[in-house]
Coordinates of N, CA and C in Angstrom, one line a residue:
M1350 N 14.4 -57.4 46.6 CA 14.2 -58.8 46.8 C 14.1 -59.5 45.5
S1351 N 14.7 -60.6 45.3 CA 14.7 -61.3 44.0 C 13.5 -62.2 43.9
T1352 N 12.9 -62.2 42.7 CA 11.7 -63.1 42.5 C 12.1 -64.4 41.8
R1353 N 13.4 -64.6 41.6 CA 13.9 -65.8 41.0 C 13.9 -66.9 42.1
D1354 N 13.7 -68.1 41.6 CA 13.9 -69.3 42.5 C 15.4 -69.5 42.8
A1355 N 15.6 -69.9 44.0 CA 17.0 -70.1 44.4 C 17.8 -71.1 43.6
T1356 N 17.1 -72.0 42.9 CA 17.8 -73.0 42.1 C 18.0 -72.5 40.7
D1357 N 17.5 -71.3 40.3 CA 17.7 -70.8 39.0 C 19.1 -70.5 38.7
D1358 N 19.7 -71.2 37.7 CA 21.1 -71.0 37.4 C 21.4 -70.0 36.3
T1359 N 20.4 -69.2 35.9 CA 20.5 -68.3 34.8 C 21.6 -67.3 35.0
T1360 N 21.9 -66.9 36.2 CA 22.9 -65.9 36.5 C 24.3 -66.5 36.1
E1361 N 24.5 -67.8 36.1 CA 25.7 -68.4 35.7 C 25.9 -68.3 34.2
T1362 N 24.8 -68.5 33.4 CA 24.9 -68.4 32.0 C 24.8 -67.0 31.4
H1363 N 24.3 -66.1 32.2 CA 24.2 -64.7 31.8 C 24.9 -63.8 32.9
P1364 N 26.2 -63.5 32.6 CA 26.9 -62.8 33.7 C 26.4 -61.5 34.1
D1365 N 25.6 -60.8 33.2 CA 25.0 -59.5 33.6 C 23.7 -59.6 34.3
A1366 N 23.2 -60.8 34.6 CA 21.9 -61.0 35.2 C 21.7 -60.4 36.5
D1367 N 22.8 -60.3 37.3 CA 22.7 -59.7 38.6 C 23.1 -58.2 38.6
Q1368 N 23.3 -57.6 37.5 CA 23.4 -56.1 37.4 C 22.2 -55.5 38.0
Q1369 N 22.5 -54.4 38.7 CA 21.4 -53.7 39.3 C 20.9 -52.5 38.4
L1370 N 19.6 -52.5 38.2 CA 19.0 -51.5 37.4 C 18.1 -50.6 38.3
V1371 N 17.8 -49.4 37.8 CA 16.9 -48.5 38.5 C 15.5 -48.7 38.1
A1372 N 14.7 -49.2 39.1 CA 13.2 -49.4 38.9 C 12.6 -48.0 39.0
V1373 N 11.7 -47.7 38.1 CA 11.1 -46.3 38.0 C 9.5 -46.4 37.9
D1374 N 8.9 -45.3 38.2 CA 7.5 -45.2 38.0 C 7.3 -44.7 36.5
E1375 N 6.0 -44.4 36.2 CA 5.7 -44.0 34.8 C 6.3 -42.6 34.5
N1376 N 6.7 -41.8 35.5 CA 7.3 -40.5 35.3 C 8.9 -40.6 35.3
D1377 N 9.4 -41.8 35.3 CA 10.9 -42.0 35.4 C 11.4 -41.6 36.8
E1378 N 10.6 -41.6 37.8 CA 11.1 -41.3 39.2 C 11.5 -42.7 39.8
P1379 N 12.7 -42.7 40.4 CA 13.2 -43.9 41.0 C 12.3 -44.5 42.0
E1380 N 12.2 -45.9 42.0 CA 11.4 -46.6 43.0 C 12.3 -47.7 43.6
G1381 N 13.6 -47.6 43.5 CA 14.4 -48.7 44.1 C 15.3 -49.3 43.0
I1382 N 15.9 -50.4 43.4 CA 16.8 -51.1 42.6 C 16.2 -52.5 42.3
V1383 N 16.5 -53.0 41.1 CA 16.0 -54.3 40.7 C 17.2 -55.0 40.0
Q1384 N 17.3 -56.3 40.2 CA 18.3 -57.1 39.4 C 17.8 -57.2 38.0
R1385 N 18.8 -57.1 37.1 CA 18.5 -57.1 35.7 C 17.7 -58.3 35.2
L1386 N 18.0 -59.5 35.7 CA 17.2 -60.7 35.3 C 15.8 -60.5 35.8
D1387 N 15.6 -60.1 37.0 CA 14.2 -59.9 37.5 C 13.4 -58.9 36.7
A1388 N 14.1 -57.8 36.2 CA 13.5 -56.8 35.4 C 13.0 -57.3 34.1
H1389 N 13.7 -58.4 33.6 CA 13.4 -58.8 32.2 C 12.8 -60.2 32.1
T1390 N 12.2 -60.7 33.3 CA 11.6 -62.0 33.2 C 10.2 -61.9 33.9
G1391 N 9.4 -62.9 33.7 CA 8.0 -62.9 34.2 C 7.2 -61.7 33.6
D1392 N 6.6 -61.0 34.5 CA 5.8 -59.8 34.1 C 6.8 -58.6 34.0
G1393 N 8.0 -58.7 34.4 CA 9.0 -57.7 34.3 C 8.8 -56.6 35.4
V1394 N 9.8 -55.7 35.5 CA 9.7 -54.6 36.4 C 10.1 -53.4 35.6
R1395 N 9.2 -52.3 35.6 CA 9.5 -51.1 34.9 C 10.8 -50.5 35.4
H1396 N 11.7 -50.2 34.4 CA 13.1 -49.7 34.8 C 13.5 -48.7 33.8
R1397 N 14.6 -48.0 34.2 CA 15.1 -46.9 33.4 C 16.1 -47.4 32.3
A1398 N 15.9 -46.9 31.1 CA 16.8 -47.3 29.9 C 17.0 -46.1 29.0
F1399 N 17.9 -46.3 28.1 CA 18.1 -45.3 27.0 C 18.4 -46.0 25.7
T1400 N 18.1 -45.2 24.6 CA 18.6 -45.6 23.3 C 19.2 -44.4 22.7
A1401 N 20.3 -44.5 22.0 CA 21.0 -43.4 21.4 C 21.0 -43.6 19.9
M1402 N 20.9 -42.5 19.2 CA 21.0 -42.5 17.7 C 22.1 -41.5 17.3
L1403 N 23.2 -42.0 16.7 CA 24.3 -41.2 16.3 C 24.3 -41.1 14.8
F1404 N 24.5 -39.9 14.3 CA 24.5 -39.6 12.9 C 25.9 -39.1 12.4
D1405 N 26.1 -39.3 11.1 CA 27.3 -38.7 10.5 C 26.8 -37.3 10.1
E1406 N 27.8 -36.5 9.5 CA 27.5 -35.1 9.2 C 26.6 -35.0 7.9
A1407 N 26.4 -36.1 7.2 CA 25.5 -36.1 6.1 C 24.0 -36.6 6.4
G1408 N 23.8 -36.9 7.7 CA 22.4 -37.2 8.1 C 22.2 -38.7 8.1
N1409 N 23.2 -39.5 7.9 CA 23.0 -41.0 8.0 C 23.1 -41.4 9.4
L1410 N 22.3 -42.4 9.8 CA 22.2 -43.0 11.1 C 23.0 -44.2 11.2
L1411 N 23.7 -44.4 12.3 CA 24.5 -45.6 12.5 C 23.6 -46.6 13.3
L1412 N 23.3 -47.7 12.6 CA 22.5 -48.8 13.2 C 23.5 -49.9 13.7
A1413 N 23.2 -50.5 14.8 CA 24.0 -51.6 15.3 C 23.2 -52.9 15.4
Q1414 N 23.7 -54.0 15.0 CA 23.0 -55.2 15.1 C 23.5 -55.9 16.4
R1415 N 22.5 -56.2 17.3 CA 22.8 -56.8 18.5 C 23.5 -58.2 18.4
S1416 N 24.4 -58.5 19.2 CA 25.2 -59.7 19.2 C 24.2 -60.9 19.4
P1417 N 24.5 -62.1 18.7 CA 23.7 -63.3 19.0 C 23.8 -63.8 20.4
E1418 N 24.8 -63.3 21.2 CA 24.9 -63.6 22.6 C 24.0 -62.9 23.5
K1419 N 23.3 -61.9 23.0 CA 22.3 -61.2 23.8 C 21.1 -62.1 24.2
R1420 N 20.6 -62.0 25.4 CA 19.5 -62.8 25.8 C 18.2 -62.4 25.1
L1421 N 17.9 -61.1 25.0 CA 16.7 -60.6 24.4 C 17.0 -59.8 23.1
W1422 N 16.2 -60.0 22.1 CA 16.4 -59.3 20.8 C 17.8 -59.6 20.2
D1423 N 18.3 -60.8 20.4 CA 19.6 -61.2 19.8 C 19.5 -61.0 18.3
T1424 N 20.5 -60.5 17.7 CA 20.7 -60.2 16.3 C 19.7 -59.2 15.7
G1425 N 18.9 -58.6 16.6 CA 18.0 -57.5 16.2 C 18.8 -56.2 15.9
W1426 N 18.3 -55.4 15.0 CA 18.9 -54.2 14.6 C 18.4 -53.1 15.5
D1427 N 19.3 -52.3 16.0 CA 19.0 -51.2 17.0 C 19.5 -49.9 16.5
G1428 N 19.1 -48.8 17.2 CA 19.7 -47.6 16.9 C 21.2 -47.8 17.3
T1429 N 22.0 -46.8 17.5 CA 23.4 -46.9 17.7 C 23.8 -47.7 18.9
V1430 N 23.1 -47.4 20.0 CA 23.4 -48.1 21.3 C 22.2 -48.0 22.2
A1431 N 21.9 -49.0 23.0 CA 20.9 -49.0 24.0 C 21.3 -49.7 25.2
S1432 N 20.9 -49.2 26.4 CA 21.3 -49.9 27.6 C 20.5 -49.3 28.8
H1433 N 21.1 -49.5 30.0 CA 20.5 -49.0 31.2 C 21.5 -48.2 32.0
P1434 N 21.1 -47.0 32.5 CA 22.0 -46.3 33.4 C 22.0 -47.0 34.8
R1435 N 23.1 -47.0 35.5 CA 23.1 -47.6 36.9 C 22.7 -46.5 37.9
E1436 N 22.4 -47.0 39.1 CA 22.0 -46.0 40.1 C 23.1 -44.9 40.3
G1437 N 22.6 -43.7 40.3 CA 23.5 -42.5 40.4 C 24.2 -42.1 39.2
E1438 N 23.9 -42.8 38.0 CA 24.5 -42.4 36.8 C 23.5 -41.7 35.9
D1439 N 23.8 -40.6 35.3 CA 22.8 -39.9 34.5 C 22.8 -40.5 33.1
Q1440 N 21.8 -40.2 32.3 CA 21.7 -40.8 31.0 C 22.8 -40.4 30.1
L1441 N 23.3 -39.2 30.1 CA 24.4 -38.8 29.2 C 25.7 -39.5 29.5
D1442 N 26.0 -39.6 30.8 CA 27.2 -40.4 31.2 C 27.1 -41.9 30.8
A1443 N 25.9 -42.5 31.1 CA 25.7 -43.9 30.7 C 25.8 -44.1 29.2
T1444 N 25.3 -43.2 28.4 CA 25.4 -43.3 27.0 C 26.8 -43.2 26.5
R1445 N 27.5 -42.2 27.0 CA 28.9 -42.1 26.6 C 29.7 -43.3 26.9
K1446 N 29.5 -43.9 28.1 CA 30.2 -45.1 28.5 C 29.9 -46.3 27.6
R1447 N 28.6 -46.5 27.2 CA 28.2 -47.6 26.4 C 28.7 -47.4 24.9
L1448 N 28.7 -46.2 24.4 CA 29.2 -45.9 23.1 C 30.6 -46.3 23.0
D1449 N 31.4 -46.0 24.0 CA 32.8 -46.4 24.0 C 33.0 -47.9 24.2
E1450 N 32.2 -48.5 25.1 CA 32.4 -50.0 25.4 C 31.9 -50.8 24.2
E1451 N 30.8 -50.4 23.6 CA 30.2 -51.3 22.5 C 30.8 -51.0 21.1
L1452 N 31.1 -49.7 20.8 CA 31.4 -49.3 19.5 C 32.8 -48.6 19.4
G1453 N 33.5 -48.4 20.5 CA 34.7 -47.7 20.4 C 34.6 -46.2 20.1
I1454 N 33.4 -45.7 20.3 CA 33.2 -44.2 20.0 C 33.4 -43.4 21.3
S1455 N 34.5 -42.6 21.2 CA 34.8 -41.8 22.4 C 34.2 -40.4 22.3
P1456 N 34.0 -39.8 23.5 CA 33.4 -38.5 23.5 C 34.0 -37.4 22.7
D1457 N 35.3 -37.5 22.3 CA 35.9 -36.5 21.5 C 35.5 -36.6 20.0
Q1458 N 34.6 -37.7 19.7 CA 34.1 -37.8 18.3 C 32.8 -37.1 18.1
Y1459 N 32.2 -36.5 19.2 CA 31.0 -35.8 19.1 C 31.0 -34.8 20.3
D1460 N 30.2 -33.7 20.1 CA 30.1 -32.8 21.2 C 28.7 -32.3 21.5
D1461 N 27.7 -32.9 20.9 CA 26.3 -32.4 21.0 C 25.4 -33.5 21.5
L1462 N 25.8 -34.4 22.3 CA 25.0 -35.5 22.9 C 23.9 -34.8 23.7
R1463 N 22.6 -35.1 23.4 CA 21.5 -34.5 24.1 C 20.3 -35.5 24.2
A1464 N 19.5 -35.3 25.2 CA 18.3 -36.1 25.3 C 17.2 -35.4 24.5
T1465 N 16.5 -36.1 23.7 CA 15.5 -35.5 22.8 C 14.0 -36.0 23.1
D1466 N 13.9 -37.1 23.8 CA 12.5 -37.7 24.0 C 12.6 -38.7 25.1
R1467 N 11.4 -39.1 25.6 CA 11.3 -40.2 26.6 C 10.0 -40.8 26.4
F1468 N 9.9 -42.1 26.5 CA 8.6 -42.8 26.4 C 8.7 -44.1 27.2
E1469 N 7.5 -44.6 27.5 CA 7.4 -45.9 28.2 C 6.8 -46.9 27.2
Y1470 N 7.3 -48.2 27.3 CA 6.8 -49.3 26.5 C 7.0 -50.6 27.2
K1471 N 6.3 -51.6 26.8 CA 6.4 -52.9 27.4 C 6.2 -53.9 26.2
R1472 N 7.2 -54.8 26.0 CA 7.2 -55.8 25.0 C 7.7 -57.1 25.5
Y1473 N 7.1 -58.2 25.1 CA 7.6 -59.5 25.4 C 8.4 -60.0 24.2
Y1474 N 9.4 -60.8 24.5 CA 10.3 -61.4 23.5 C 10.0 -62.9 23.6
Y1475 N 9.2 -63.4 22.7 CA 8.8 -64.8 22.7 C 8.4 -65.2 24.1
D1476 N 8.8 -66.3 24.6 CA 8.6 -66.7 26.0 C 9.9 -66.6 26.8
E1477 N 10.8 -65.8 26.3 CA 12.2 -65.7 26.9 C 12.3 -64.5 27.8
G1478 N 11.5 -63.5 27.7 CA 11.7 -62.3 28.6 C 10.8 -61.2 28.1
I1479 N 11.1 -60.0 28.8 CA 10.3 -58.8 28.6 C 11.2 -57.6 28.7
E1480 N 10.8 -56.6 28.0 CA 11.3 -55.2 28.2 C 10.2 -54.4 28.7
W1481 N 10.3 -53.7 29.9 CA 9.3 -52.8 30.3 C 10.1 -51.6 30.8
E1482 N 10.2 -50.6 30.0 CA 11.2 -49.5 30.2 C 10.5 -48.1 30.1
V1483 N 11.1 -47.2 30.8 CA 10.9 -45.8 30.5 C 12.3 -45.4 29.8
C1484 N 12.2 -45.2 28.5 CA 13.4 -45.1 27.7 C 13.6 -43.6 27.3
T1485 N 14.8 -43.1 27.6 CA 15.2 -41.8 27.1 C 15.9 -42.0 25.8
V1486 N 15.6 -41.1 24.8 CA 16.2 -41.1 23.5 C 17.3 -40.0 23.5
L1487 N 18.5 -40.3 23.1 CA 19.6 -39.4 23.0 C 20.1 -39.3 21.5
K1488 N 20.6 -38.2 21.1 CA 21.2 -38.0 19.8 C 22.5 -37.2 19.8
A1489 N 23.3 -37.5 18.8 CA 24.5 -36.8 18.6 C 25.0 -36.9 17.2
T1490 N 25.8 -36.1 16.7 CA 26.4 -36.1 15.4 C 27.9 -36.4 15.5
L1491 N 28.4 -37.4 14.8 CA 29.8 -37.7 14.9 C 30.6 -36.9 13.9
S1492 N 31.6 -36.2 14.4 CA 32.6 -35.5 13.6 C 33.6 -36.5 13.0
D1493 N 33.8 -37.6 13.7 CA 34.8 -38.6 13.3 C 34.0 -40.0 13.4
T1494 N 33.8 -40.7 12.3 CA 33.0 -41.9 12.3 C 33.8 -43.2 12.4
T1495 N 35.0 -43.1 13.0 CA 35.8 -44.2 13.3 C 35.2 -45.1 14.3
L1496 N 35.1 -46.4 14.0 CA 34.4 -47.3 14.9 C 35.4 -48.5 15.3
D1497 N 35.2 -49.1 16.5 CA 35.9 -50.3 16.9 C 34.9 -51.2 17.7
P1498 N 33.9 -51.8 16.9 CA 32.9 -52.6 17.6 C 33.4 -53.8 18.4
D1499 N 32.8 -54.0 19.6 CA 33.1 -55.1 20.4 C 32.2 -56.3 19.9
D1500 N 32.8 -57.3 19.4 CA 32.0 -58.5 18.9 C 31.1 -59.1 19.9
S1501 N 31.4 -59.0 21.1 CA 30.5 -59.6 22.1 C 29.2 -58.8 22.3
E1502 N 29.2 -57.6 21.8 CA 28.1 -56.7 21.9 C 27.4 -56.4 20.6
V1503 N 28.2 -56.3 19.6 CA 27.7 -55.9 18.3 C 28.0 -56.9 17.2
A1504 N 27.0 -57.3 16.4 CA 27.2 -58.3 15.4 C 27.5 -57.6 14.0
G1505 N 27.1 -56.4 13.9 CA 27.3 -55.7 12.6 C 26.9 -54.2 12.8
V1506 N 27.3 -53.4 11.8 CA 26.9 -52.0 11.8 C 26.5 -51.6 10.4
L1507 N 25.6 -50.6 10.3 CA 25.1 -50.2 9.0 C 24.8 -48.7 9.1
W1508 N 25.3 -48.0 8.1 CA 24.9 -46.6 8.0 C 23.7 -46.5 7.1
V1509 N 22.6 -45.8 7.5 CA 21.4 -45.7 6.6 C 21.0 -44.2 6.5
P1510 N 20.5 -43.8 5.4 CA 20.0 -42.4 5.3 C 18.8 -42.3 6.2
Y1511 N 18.9 -41.5 7.3 CA 17.8 -41.5 8.3 C 16.5 -41.0 7.8
E1512 N 16.5 -40.0 7.0 CA 15.2 -39.5 6.5 C 14.5 -40.5 5.6
R1513 N 15.3 -41.2 4.8 CA 14.7 -42.3 4.0 C 14.1 -43.4 4.9
L1514 N 14.9 -43.8 5.9 CA 14.5 -44.9 6.8 C 13.2 -44.4 7.5
H1515 N 13.2 -43.2 8.0 CA 12.0 -42.7 8.7 C 10.8 -42.6 7.8
E1516 N 11.0 -42.1 6.6 CA 9.8 -42.0 5.7 C 9.4 -43.3 5.1
H1517 N 10.3 -44.2 4.9 CA 9.9 -45.5 4.2 C 10.4 -46.7 5.0
P1518 N 10.0 -46.9 6.2 CA 10.5 -48.0 7.0 C 10.3 -49.4 6.4
R1519 N 9.2 -49.5 5.5 CA 9.0 -50.8 4.9 C 10.2 -51.2 4.0
W1520 N 10.9 -50.2 3.4 CA 12.0 -50.5 2.6 C 13.1 -51.2 3.3
Y1521 N 13.1 -51.2 4.7 CA 14.1 -51.8 5.5 C 13.6 -52.9 6.3
R1522 N 12.4 -53.5 5.9 CA 11.8 -54.5 6.7 C 12.6 -55.8 6.8
Q1523 N 13.6 -56.0 6.0 CA 14.5 -57.2 6.1 C 15.3 -57.1 7.4
L1524 N 15.4 -55.8 7.9 CA 16.1 -55.7 9.2 C 15.1 -55.8 10.3
D1525 N 15.4 -56.7 11.2 CA 14.5 -57.0 12.4 C 14.8 -55.9 13.4
F1526 N 14.1 -54.8 13.5 CA 14.3 -53.7 14.4 C 13.9 -54.1 15.8
C1527 N 14.7 -53.6 16.8 CA 14.3 -53.8 18.2 C 13.1 -52.8 18.5
P1528 N 12.2 -53.2 19.3 CA 11.0 -52.4 19.5 C 11.2 -51.0 20.0
W1529 N 12.2 -50.8 20.9 CA 12.5 -49.5 21.4 C 13.0 -48.5 20.4
F1530 N 13.8 -49.1 19.4 CA 14.2 -48.3 18.3 C 13.1 -47.9 17.4
E1531 N 12.2 -48.8 17.1 CA 11.1 -48.5 16.2 C 10.2 -47.4 16.8
I1532 N 10.0 -47.5 18.1 CA 9.2 -46.5 18.8 C 9.9 -45.1 18.7
A1533 N 11.1 -45.1 19.1 CA 11.9 -43.9 19.1 C 11.9 -43.2 17.7
M1534 N 12.1 -44.1 16.6 CA 12.1 -43.6 15.3 C 10.7 -43.0 14.9
R1535 N 9.7 -43.7 15.2 CA 8.3 -43.3 14.9 C 8.0 -41.9 15.5
R1536 N 8.5 -41.7 16.7 CA 8.2 -40.5 17.4 C 9.0 -39.3 17.0
D1537 N 10.1 -39.6 16.3 CA 11.0 -38.5 15.9 C 10.5 -37.6 14.7
F1538 N 11.1 -36.5 14.5 CA 10.8 -35.5 13.5 C 9.7 -34.6 14.0

């Protein structure tokens, strides 16, 4: 059931607003379906998400800057990709799909995609929305670093030495990191 007012025209300005996400409990067990906009407004609805960190063979991490067209954390710097699996879609398949859609990274460029962590967090984005997610962290190493970013999803990319970023995050404070990526990075190693 939608918590939005019938006169709310946000779905017209945000075409993904009516996407259906998987609402979950604190253990990532499904509790039904929620519309994306409902999950990200008001007090939010806890839902399933993922963030992926892809590395080159030298240990550099591929960061992606979110498009200015994103409703939440627009122009923020993220791990390689983050999104939500749909009902019936597992985290690995959802990650493969988003890597291809957002960055043009196909599964033949890596063969070790794996889930490494999971955490829950809740963060408000000014007065514009909220993220309340149980977020799975996935990692892989690219054997081929060829990229073809979709400008509607990605504003920029940056390879950074991951160990240096992890050990000295203040050196990168000019990058406005998305909260889920900061949490995933802090929990790593």
